[in-house]
Coordinates of C-alpha atoms in Angstrom, one line a residue:
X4 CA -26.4 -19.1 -10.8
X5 CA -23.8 -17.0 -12.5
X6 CA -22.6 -14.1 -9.9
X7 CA -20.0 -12.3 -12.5
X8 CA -20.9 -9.0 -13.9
X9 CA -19.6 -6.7 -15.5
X10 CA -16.9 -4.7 -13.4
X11 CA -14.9 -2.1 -13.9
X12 CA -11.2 -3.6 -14.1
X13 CA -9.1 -2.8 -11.1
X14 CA -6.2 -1.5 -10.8
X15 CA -3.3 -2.8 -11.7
X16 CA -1.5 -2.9 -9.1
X17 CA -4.3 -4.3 -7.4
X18 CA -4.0 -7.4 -9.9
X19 CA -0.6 -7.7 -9.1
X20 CA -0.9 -8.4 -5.2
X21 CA -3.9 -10.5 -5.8
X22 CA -1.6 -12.6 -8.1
X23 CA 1.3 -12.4 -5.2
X24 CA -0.9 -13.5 -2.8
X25 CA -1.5 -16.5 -4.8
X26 CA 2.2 -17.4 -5.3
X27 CA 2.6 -17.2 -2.0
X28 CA 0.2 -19.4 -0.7
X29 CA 1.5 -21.8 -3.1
X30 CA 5.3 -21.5 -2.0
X31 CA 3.7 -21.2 2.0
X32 CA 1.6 -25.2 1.1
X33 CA 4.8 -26.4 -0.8
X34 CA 7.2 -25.5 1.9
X35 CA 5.1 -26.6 4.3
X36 CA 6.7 -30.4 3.7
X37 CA 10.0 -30.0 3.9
X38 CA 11.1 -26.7 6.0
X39 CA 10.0 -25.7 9.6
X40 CA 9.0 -21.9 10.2
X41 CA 9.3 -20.1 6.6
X42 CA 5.7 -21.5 5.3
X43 CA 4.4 -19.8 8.4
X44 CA 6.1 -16.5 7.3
X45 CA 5.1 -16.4 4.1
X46 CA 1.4 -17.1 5.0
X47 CA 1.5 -14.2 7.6
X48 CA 2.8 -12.1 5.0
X49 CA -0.1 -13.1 2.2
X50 CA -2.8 -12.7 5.0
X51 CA -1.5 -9.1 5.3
X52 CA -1.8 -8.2 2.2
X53 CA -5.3 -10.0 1.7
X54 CA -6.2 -7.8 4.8
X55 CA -5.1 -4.6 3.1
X56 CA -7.6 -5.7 -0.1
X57 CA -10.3 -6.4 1.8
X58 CA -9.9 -2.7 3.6
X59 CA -9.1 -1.2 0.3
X60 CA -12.7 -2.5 -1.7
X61 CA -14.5 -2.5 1.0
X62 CA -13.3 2.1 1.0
X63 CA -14.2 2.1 -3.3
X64 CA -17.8 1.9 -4.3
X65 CA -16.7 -0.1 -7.6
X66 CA -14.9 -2.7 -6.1
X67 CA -17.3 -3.1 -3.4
X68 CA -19.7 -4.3 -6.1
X69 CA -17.6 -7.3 -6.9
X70 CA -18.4 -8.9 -3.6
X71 CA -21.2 -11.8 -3.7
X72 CA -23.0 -13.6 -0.9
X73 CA -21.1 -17.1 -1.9
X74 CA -17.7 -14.8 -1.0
X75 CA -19.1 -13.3 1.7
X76 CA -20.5 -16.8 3.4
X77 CA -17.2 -18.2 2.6
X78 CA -15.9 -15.6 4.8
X79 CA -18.4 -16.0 7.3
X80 CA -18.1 -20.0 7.5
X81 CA -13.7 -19.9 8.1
X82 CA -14.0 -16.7 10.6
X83 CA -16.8 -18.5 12.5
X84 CA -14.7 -21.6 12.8
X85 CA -11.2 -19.5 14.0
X86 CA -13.2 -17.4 16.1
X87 CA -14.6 -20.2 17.9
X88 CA -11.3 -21.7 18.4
X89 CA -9.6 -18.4 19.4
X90 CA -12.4 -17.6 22.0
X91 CA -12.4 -21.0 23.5
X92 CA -8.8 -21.1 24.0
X93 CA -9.1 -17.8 26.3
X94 CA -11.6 -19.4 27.8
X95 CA -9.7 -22.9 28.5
X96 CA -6.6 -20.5 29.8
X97 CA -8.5 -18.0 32.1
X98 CA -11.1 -20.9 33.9
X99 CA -8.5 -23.8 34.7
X100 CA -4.9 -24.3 35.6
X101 CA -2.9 -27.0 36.5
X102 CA -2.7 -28.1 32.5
X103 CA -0.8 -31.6 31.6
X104 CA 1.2 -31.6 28.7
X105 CA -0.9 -32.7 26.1
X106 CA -3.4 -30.1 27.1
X107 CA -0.9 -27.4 26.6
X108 CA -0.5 -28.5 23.2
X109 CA -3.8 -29.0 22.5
X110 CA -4.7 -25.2 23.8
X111 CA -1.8 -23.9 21.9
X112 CA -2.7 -25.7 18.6
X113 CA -6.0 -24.5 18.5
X114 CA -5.1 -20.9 19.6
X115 CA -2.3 -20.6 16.5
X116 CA -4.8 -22.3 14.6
X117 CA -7.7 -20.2 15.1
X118 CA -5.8 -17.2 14.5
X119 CA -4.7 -18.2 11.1
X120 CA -8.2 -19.5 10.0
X121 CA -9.1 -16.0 10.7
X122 CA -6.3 -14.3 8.6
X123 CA -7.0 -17.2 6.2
X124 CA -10.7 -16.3 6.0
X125 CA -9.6 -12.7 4.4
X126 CA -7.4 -14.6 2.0
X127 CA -10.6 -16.5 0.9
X128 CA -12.5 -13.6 0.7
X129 CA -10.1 -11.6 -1.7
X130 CA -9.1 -14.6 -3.8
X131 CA -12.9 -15.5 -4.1
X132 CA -13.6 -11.7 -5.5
X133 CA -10.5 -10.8 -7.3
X134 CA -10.1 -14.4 -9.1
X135 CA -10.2 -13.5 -12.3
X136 CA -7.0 -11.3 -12.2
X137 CA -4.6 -14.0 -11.3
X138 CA -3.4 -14.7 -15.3
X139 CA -2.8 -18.4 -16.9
X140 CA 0.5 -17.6 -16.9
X141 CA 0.8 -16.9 -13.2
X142 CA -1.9 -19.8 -12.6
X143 CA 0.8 -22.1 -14.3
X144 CA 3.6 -20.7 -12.2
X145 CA 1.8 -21.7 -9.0
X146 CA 1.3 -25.3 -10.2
X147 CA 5.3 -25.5 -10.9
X148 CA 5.3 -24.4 -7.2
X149 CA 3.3 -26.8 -5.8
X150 CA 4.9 -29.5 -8.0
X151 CA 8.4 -29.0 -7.1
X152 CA 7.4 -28.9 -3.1
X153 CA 5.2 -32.5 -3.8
X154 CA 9.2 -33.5 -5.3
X155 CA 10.9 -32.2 -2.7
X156 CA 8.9 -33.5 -0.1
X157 CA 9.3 -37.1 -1.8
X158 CA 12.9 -37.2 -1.7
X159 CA 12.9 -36.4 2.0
X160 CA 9.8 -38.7 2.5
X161 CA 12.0 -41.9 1.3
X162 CA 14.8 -40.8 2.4
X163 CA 13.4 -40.7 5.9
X164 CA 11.8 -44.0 5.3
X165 CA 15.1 -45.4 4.7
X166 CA 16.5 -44.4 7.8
X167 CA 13.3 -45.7 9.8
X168 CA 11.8 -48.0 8.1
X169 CA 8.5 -46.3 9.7
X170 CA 5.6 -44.2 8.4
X171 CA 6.9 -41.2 7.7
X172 CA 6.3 -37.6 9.3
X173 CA 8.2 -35.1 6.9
X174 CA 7.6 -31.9 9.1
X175 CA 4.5 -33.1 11.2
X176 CA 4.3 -34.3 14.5
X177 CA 2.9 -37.6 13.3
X178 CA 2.2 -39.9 10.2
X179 CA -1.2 -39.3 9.7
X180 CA -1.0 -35.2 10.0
X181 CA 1.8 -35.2 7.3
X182 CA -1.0 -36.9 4.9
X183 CA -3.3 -34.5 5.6
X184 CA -1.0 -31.7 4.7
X185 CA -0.4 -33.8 1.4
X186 CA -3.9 -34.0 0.5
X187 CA -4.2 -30.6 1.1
X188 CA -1.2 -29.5 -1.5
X189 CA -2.7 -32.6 -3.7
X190 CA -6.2 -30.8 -3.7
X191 CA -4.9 -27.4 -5.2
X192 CA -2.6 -28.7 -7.6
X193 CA -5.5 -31.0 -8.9
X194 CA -7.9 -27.6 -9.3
X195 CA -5.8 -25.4 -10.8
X196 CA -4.9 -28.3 -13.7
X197 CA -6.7 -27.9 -16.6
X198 CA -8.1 -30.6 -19.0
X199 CA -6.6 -28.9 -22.3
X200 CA -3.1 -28.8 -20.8
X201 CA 0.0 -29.3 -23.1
X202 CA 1.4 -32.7 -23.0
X203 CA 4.4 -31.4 -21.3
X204 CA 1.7 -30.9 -18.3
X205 CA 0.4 -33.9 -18.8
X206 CA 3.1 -35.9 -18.4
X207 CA 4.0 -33.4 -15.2
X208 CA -0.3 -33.7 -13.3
X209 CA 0.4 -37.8 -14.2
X210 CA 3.8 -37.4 -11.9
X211 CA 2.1 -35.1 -9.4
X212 CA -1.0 -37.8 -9.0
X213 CA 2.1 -40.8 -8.4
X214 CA 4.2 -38.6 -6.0
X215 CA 1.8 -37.8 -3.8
X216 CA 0.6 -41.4 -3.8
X217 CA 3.4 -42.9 -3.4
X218 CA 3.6 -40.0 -0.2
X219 CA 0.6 -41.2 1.2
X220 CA 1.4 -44.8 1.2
X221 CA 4.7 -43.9 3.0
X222 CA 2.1 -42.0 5.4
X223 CA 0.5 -45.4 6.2
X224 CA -2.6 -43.5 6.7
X225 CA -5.9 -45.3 5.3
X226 CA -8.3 -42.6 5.7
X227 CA -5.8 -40.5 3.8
X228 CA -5.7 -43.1 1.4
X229 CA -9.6 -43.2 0.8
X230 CA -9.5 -39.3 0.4
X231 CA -6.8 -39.4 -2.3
X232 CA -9.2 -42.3 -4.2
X233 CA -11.9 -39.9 -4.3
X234 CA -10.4 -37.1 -5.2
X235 CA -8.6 -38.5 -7.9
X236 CA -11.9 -40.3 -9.1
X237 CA -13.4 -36.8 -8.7
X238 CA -10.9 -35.2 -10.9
X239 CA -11.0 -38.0 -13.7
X240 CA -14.9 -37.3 -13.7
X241 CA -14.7 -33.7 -13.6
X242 CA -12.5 -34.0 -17.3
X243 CA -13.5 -36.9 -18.9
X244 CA -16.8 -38.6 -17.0
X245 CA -16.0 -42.3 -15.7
X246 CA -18.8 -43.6 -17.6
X247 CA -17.4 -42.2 -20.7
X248 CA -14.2 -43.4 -19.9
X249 CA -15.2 -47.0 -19.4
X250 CA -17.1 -47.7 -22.3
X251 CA -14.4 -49.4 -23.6
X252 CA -13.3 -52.7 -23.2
X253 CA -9.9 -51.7 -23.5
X254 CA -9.9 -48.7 -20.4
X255 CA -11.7 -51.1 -18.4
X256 CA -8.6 -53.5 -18.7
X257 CA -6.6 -50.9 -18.2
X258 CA -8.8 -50.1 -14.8
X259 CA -8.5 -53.3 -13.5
X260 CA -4.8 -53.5 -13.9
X261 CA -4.3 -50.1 -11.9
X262 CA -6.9 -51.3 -9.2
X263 CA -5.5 -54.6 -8.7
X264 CA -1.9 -52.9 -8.5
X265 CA -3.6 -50.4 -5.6
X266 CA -4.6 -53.2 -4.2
X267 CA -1.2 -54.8 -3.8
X268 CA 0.0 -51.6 -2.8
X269 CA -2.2 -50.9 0.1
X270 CA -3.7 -54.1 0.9
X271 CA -1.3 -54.7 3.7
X272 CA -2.6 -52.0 5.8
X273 CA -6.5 -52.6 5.1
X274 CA -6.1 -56.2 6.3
X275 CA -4.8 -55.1 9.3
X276 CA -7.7 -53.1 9.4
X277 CA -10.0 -56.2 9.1
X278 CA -8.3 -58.0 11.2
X279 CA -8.7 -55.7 13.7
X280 CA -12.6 -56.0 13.4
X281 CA -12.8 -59.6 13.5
X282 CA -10.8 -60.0 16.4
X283 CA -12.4 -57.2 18.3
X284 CA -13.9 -59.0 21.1
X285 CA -10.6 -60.7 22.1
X286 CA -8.4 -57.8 21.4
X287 CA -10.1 -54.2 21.4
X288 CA -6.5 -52.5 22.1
X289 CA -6.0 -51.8 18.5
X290 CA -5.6 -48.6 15.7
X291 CA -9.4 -49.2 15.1
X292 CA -10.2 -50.7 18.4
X293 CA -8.9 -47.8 20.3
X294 CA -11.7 -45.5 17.8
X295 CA -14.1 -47.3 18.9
X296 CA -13.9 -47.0 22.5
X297 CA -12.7 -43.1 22.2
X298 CA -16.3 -42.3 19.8
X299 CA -18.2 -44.1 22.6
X300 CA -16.6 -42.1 26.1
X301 CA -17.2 -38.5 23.2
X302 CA -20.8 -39.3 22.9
X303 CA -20.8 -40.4 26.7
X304 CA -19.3 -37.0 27.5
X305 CA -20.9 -34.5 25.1
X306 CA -24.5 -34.5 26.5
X307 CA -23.2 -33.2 30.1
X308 CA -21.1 -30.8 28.7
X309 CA -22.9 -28.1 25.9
X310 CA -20.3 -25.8 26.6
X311 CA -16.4 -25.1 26.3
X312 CA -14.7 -27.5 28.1
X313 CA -10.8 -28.7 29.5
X314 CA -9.4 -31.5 27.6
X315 CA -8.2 -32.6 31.2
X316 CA -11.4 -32.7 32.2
X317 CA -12.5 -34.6 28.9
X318 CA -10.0 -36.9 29.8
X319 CA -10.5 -37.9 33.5
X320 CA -14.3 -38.2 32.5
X321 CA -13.3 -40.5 28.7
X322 CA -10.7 -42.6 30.7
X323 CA -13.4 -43.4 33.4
X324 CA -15.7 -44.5 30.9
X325 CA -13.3 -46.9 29.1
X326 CA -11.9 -48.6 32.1
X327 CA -15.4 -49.3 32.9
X328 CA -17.4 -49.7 29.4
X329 CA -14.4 -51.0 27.5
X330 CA -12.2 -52.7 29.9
X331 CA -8.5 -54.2 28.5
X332 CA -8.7 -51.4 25.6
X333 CA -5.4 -49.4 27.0
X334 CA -5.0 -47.9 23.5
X335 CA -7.6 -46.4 23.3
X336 CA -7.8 -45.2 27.6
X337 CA -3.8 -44.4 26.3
X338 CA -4.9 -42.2 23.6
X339 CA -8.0 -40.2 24.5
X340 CA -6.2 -37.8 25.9
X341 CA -4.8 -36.3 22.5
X342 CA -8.0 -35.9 20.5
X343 CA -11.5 -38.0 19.8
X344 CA -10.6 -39.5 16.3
X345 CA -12.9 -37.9 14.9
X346 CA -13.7 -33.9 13.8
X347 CA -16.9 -33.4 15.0
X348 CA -16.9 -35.2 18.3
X349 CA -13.0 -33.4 18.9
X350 CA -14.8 -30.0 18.3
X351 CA -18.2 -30.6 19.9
X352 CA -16.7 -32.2 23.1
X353 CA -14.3 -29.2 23.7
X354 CA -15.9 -26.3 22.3
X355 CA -19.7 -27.5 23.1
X356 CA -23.0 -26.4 20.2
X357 CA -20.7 -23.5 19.1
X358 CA -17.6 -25.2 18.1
X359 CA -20.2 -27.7 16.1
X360 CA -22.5 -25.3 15.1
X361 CA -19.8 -23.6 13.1
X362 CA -18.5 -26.7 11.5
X363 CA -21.4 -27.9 10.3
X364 CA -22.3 -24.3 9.0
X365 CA -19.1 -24.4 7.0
X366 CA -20.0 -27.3 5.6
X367 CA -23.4 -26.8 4.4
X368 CA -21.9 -23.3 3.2
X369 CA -19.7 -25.5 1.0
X370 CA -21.9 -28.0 0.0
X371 CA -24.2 -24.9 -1.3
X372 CA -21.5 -23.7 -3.0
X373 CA -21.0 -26.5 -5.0
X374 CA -24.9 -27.1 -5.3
X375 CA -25.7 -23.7 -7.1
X376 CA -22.2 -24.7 -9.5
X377 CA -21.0 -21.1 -8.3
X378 CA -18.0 -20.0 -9.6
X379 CA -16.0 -20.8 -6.3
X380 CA -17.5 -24.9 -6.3
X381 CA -13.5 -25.4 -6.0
X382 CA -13.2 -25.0 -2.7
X383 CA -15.3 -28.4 -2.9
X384 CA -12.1 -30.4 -2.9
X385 CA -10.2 -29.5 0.2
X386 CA -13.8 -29.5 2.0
X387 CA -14.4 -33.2 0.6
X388 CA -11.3 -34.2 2.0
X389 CA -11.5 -32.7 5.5
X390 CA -14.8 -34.3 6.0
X391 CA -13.5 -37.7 4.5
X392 CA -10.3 -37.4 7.1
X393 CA -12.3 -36.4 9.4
X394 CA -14.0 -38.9 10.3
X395 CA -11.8 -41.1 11.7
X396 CA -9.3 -38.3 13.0
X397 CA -9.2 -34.9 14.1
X398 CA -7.5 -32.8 11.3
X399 CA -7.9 -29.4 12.5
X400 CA -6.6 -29.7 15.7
X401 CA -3.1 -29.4 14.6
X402 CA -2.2 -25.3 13.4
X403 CA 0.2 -26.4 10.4
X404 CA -2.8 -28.5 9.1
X405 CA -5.0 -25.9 9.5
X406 CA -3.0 -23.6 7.7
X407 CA -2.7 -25.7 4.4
X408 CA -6.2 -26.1 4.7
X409 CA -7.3 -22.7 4.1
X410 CA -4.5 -22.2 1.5
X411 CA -5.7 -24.7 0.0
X412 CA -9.3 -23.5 0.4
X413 CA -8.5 -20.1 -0.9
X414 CA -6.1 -21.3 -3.7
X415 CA -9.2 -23.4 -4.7
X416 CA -11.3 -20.3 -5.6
X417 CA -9.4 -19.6 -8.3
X418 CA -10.7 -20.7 -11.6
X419 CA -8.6 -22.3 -14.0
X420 CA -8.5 -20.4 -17.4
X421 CA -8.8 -22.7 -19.8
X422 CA -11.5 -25.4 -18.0
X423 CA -14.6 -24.9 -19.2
X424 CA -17.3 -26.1 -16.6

């Protein structure tokens, strides 16, 4: 279904801060590696100026025509999911006391991050209406953005890996958030590319696609790794078709070379994944072990408790459960008390039928999207590789993660000018 019609052109000026807003959120995702505090600052700043837009065509008759019911849902599906965190966060704070740690964090995260899924979700909303005013020039300009962060963020990545000799973190708390946030950068460089590029762009998406590999393996993370597989695959198809591109027996070579070299690359980490499987009933205290016994005391927990509830409390209750059910598994009776490992069991066993209710509605609001082909079907990616992540982790729960995820989301609704669906 094709939503445009024919508008009368805004003002220029009104074209201008849409385009600002843009460059923003791409200097806001590609500072996001490398510096603490500024990404945060300019996001603030872009969601203000998104609010404005939103106040301003929502006051003139002819710009209120340009919103559609995929913006609008859009809209709908982000402020839901902030809202829910916001209001369960007052909740948490004004029924219990006596917090550990951990649960202070975990409040805090999902209070900051609530609030800017909120601000993000009028970002969405004025990028997903005003779209077509951002320029190819300007579109280009936030791709050198996001390129030169990815760079930046790889020098420091092997630097830091040099001094370490660990999985690096860049600016995250740990490993496997700092892959998330490059996926996120990853998925918005990778939608605003356009299959007609110049060769000089070529030659610059080819780098992009090994930097941010080469980020994720220093990441260690495998889900992440998985994520970046499909996307990549997603984005080869989206251009050329992999059917088409197979056909012959020379690109097939050429496949098998690059998938036995991933192989190589990340096989370490996958068997150690097997390895964990095989061994599970002598040694459950592992990455993959721990999972297990964390998605069983979530699904143990959830049916007694519909509602908002502590993570202290989730804790106590969890750590019961796996000193009983899953005896000898201290990592994961150790590491229950930061999150489930997994999005919807972290969201439903804290914030109870609402919390999932408004993931799963912003997920079937994105999956229509993309159904109907609607002019916004970018915002697929990002979504694709939440779910993918989050399935073995709990991406949201962390506010800088949420952040690039609606930048992303919102950068994502732009459509590239010269790609022709």
């Amino acid at each position: 279904m094709n939503n445009s019609l024919t508008f009368v052109a805004p003002a220029k000026w009104v074209a201008m801060i849409v385009t600002l807003i843009a460059l923003l959120l791409c200097g806001s995702l590609a500072s996001s590696l490398s510096t603490y505090g500024y990404a945060q600052k300019i996001f603030y700043f872009a969601s203000y100026l998104a609010l404005f837009l939103v106040v301003y065509t929502l006051a003139t008759p002819v710009n209120r025509k340009r919103l559609n019911k995929y913006a609008l849902l859009l809209f709908i599906a982000v402020f839901a999911l902030g809202l829910v965190q916001i209001s369960w966060a007052f909740y948490i704070n004004k029924h219990y006391g006596d917090f550990t740690l951990t649960t202070i964090n975990t409040i805090s995260n999902y209070q900051l991050g609530g609030k800017r899924l909120i601000l993000g979700a009028f970002i969405v909303l004025v990028l997903s209406i005003y779209n077509k005013e951002i320029a190819e020039v300007s579109i280009n300009w936030c791709k050198a953005i996001l390129w030169v962060g990815a760079a930046v963020a790889m020098v420091m990545g092997v630097h830091e890996h040099l001094l370490t000799g660990d999985r690096i973190r860049l600016t995250a708390n740990v490993a496997s958030s700092s892959s998330y946030m490059v996926m996120f950068l990853y998925c918005t460089y990778l939608w605003l590319s356009v299959k007609e590029a110049g060769l000089r762009w070529q030659i610059l998406d080819i780098a992009l696609i090994a930097i941010t590999l080469s980020l994720v393996l220093l990441t260690g993370t495998r889900v992440t790794q998985l994520a970046f597989f499909f996307i990549t695959l997603c984005q080869i198809s989206r251009f050329y078709g992999l059917l088409k591109i197979l056909q012959p027996k020379r690109n097939r070579l050429i496949a098998l070379v690059i998938v036995v070299a991933l192989a190589a690359l990340t096989g370490e980490r996958w068997l150690q994944g097997i390895n964990n499987l095989e061994n599970y009933d002598s040694d459950s205290s592992t990455s993959l072990g721990a999972r297990v016994a964390i998605w069983d005391s979530g699904l143990h927990f959830l049916p007694q408790h519909l509602g908002y509830s502590s993570p202290d409390e989730r804790t106590v209750t969890a750590r019961a459960f796996i000193a009983r059910v899953h005896p000898g598994n201290t990592e994961g009776y150790k590491n229950v008390q930061y999150n489930m490992h997994n999005e919807f069991l972290e969201i439903a066993t804290l914030q109870g039928i609402a919390g999932l209710a408004a993931l799963v509605f912003f997920y079937a609001v994105a999956l229509w999207v993309w159904f109907k082909r609607s002019a916004l079907m970018g915002v697929s990616m990002p979504v694709a590789t939440l779910f993918i992540m989050g399935m073995t982790d709990s991406v949201l729960i962390y506010s800088p993660t949420s952040m690039m995820f609606v930048s992303a989301l919102a950068l994502c609704a732009i459509r590239p000018k010269l790609h022709h669906l």
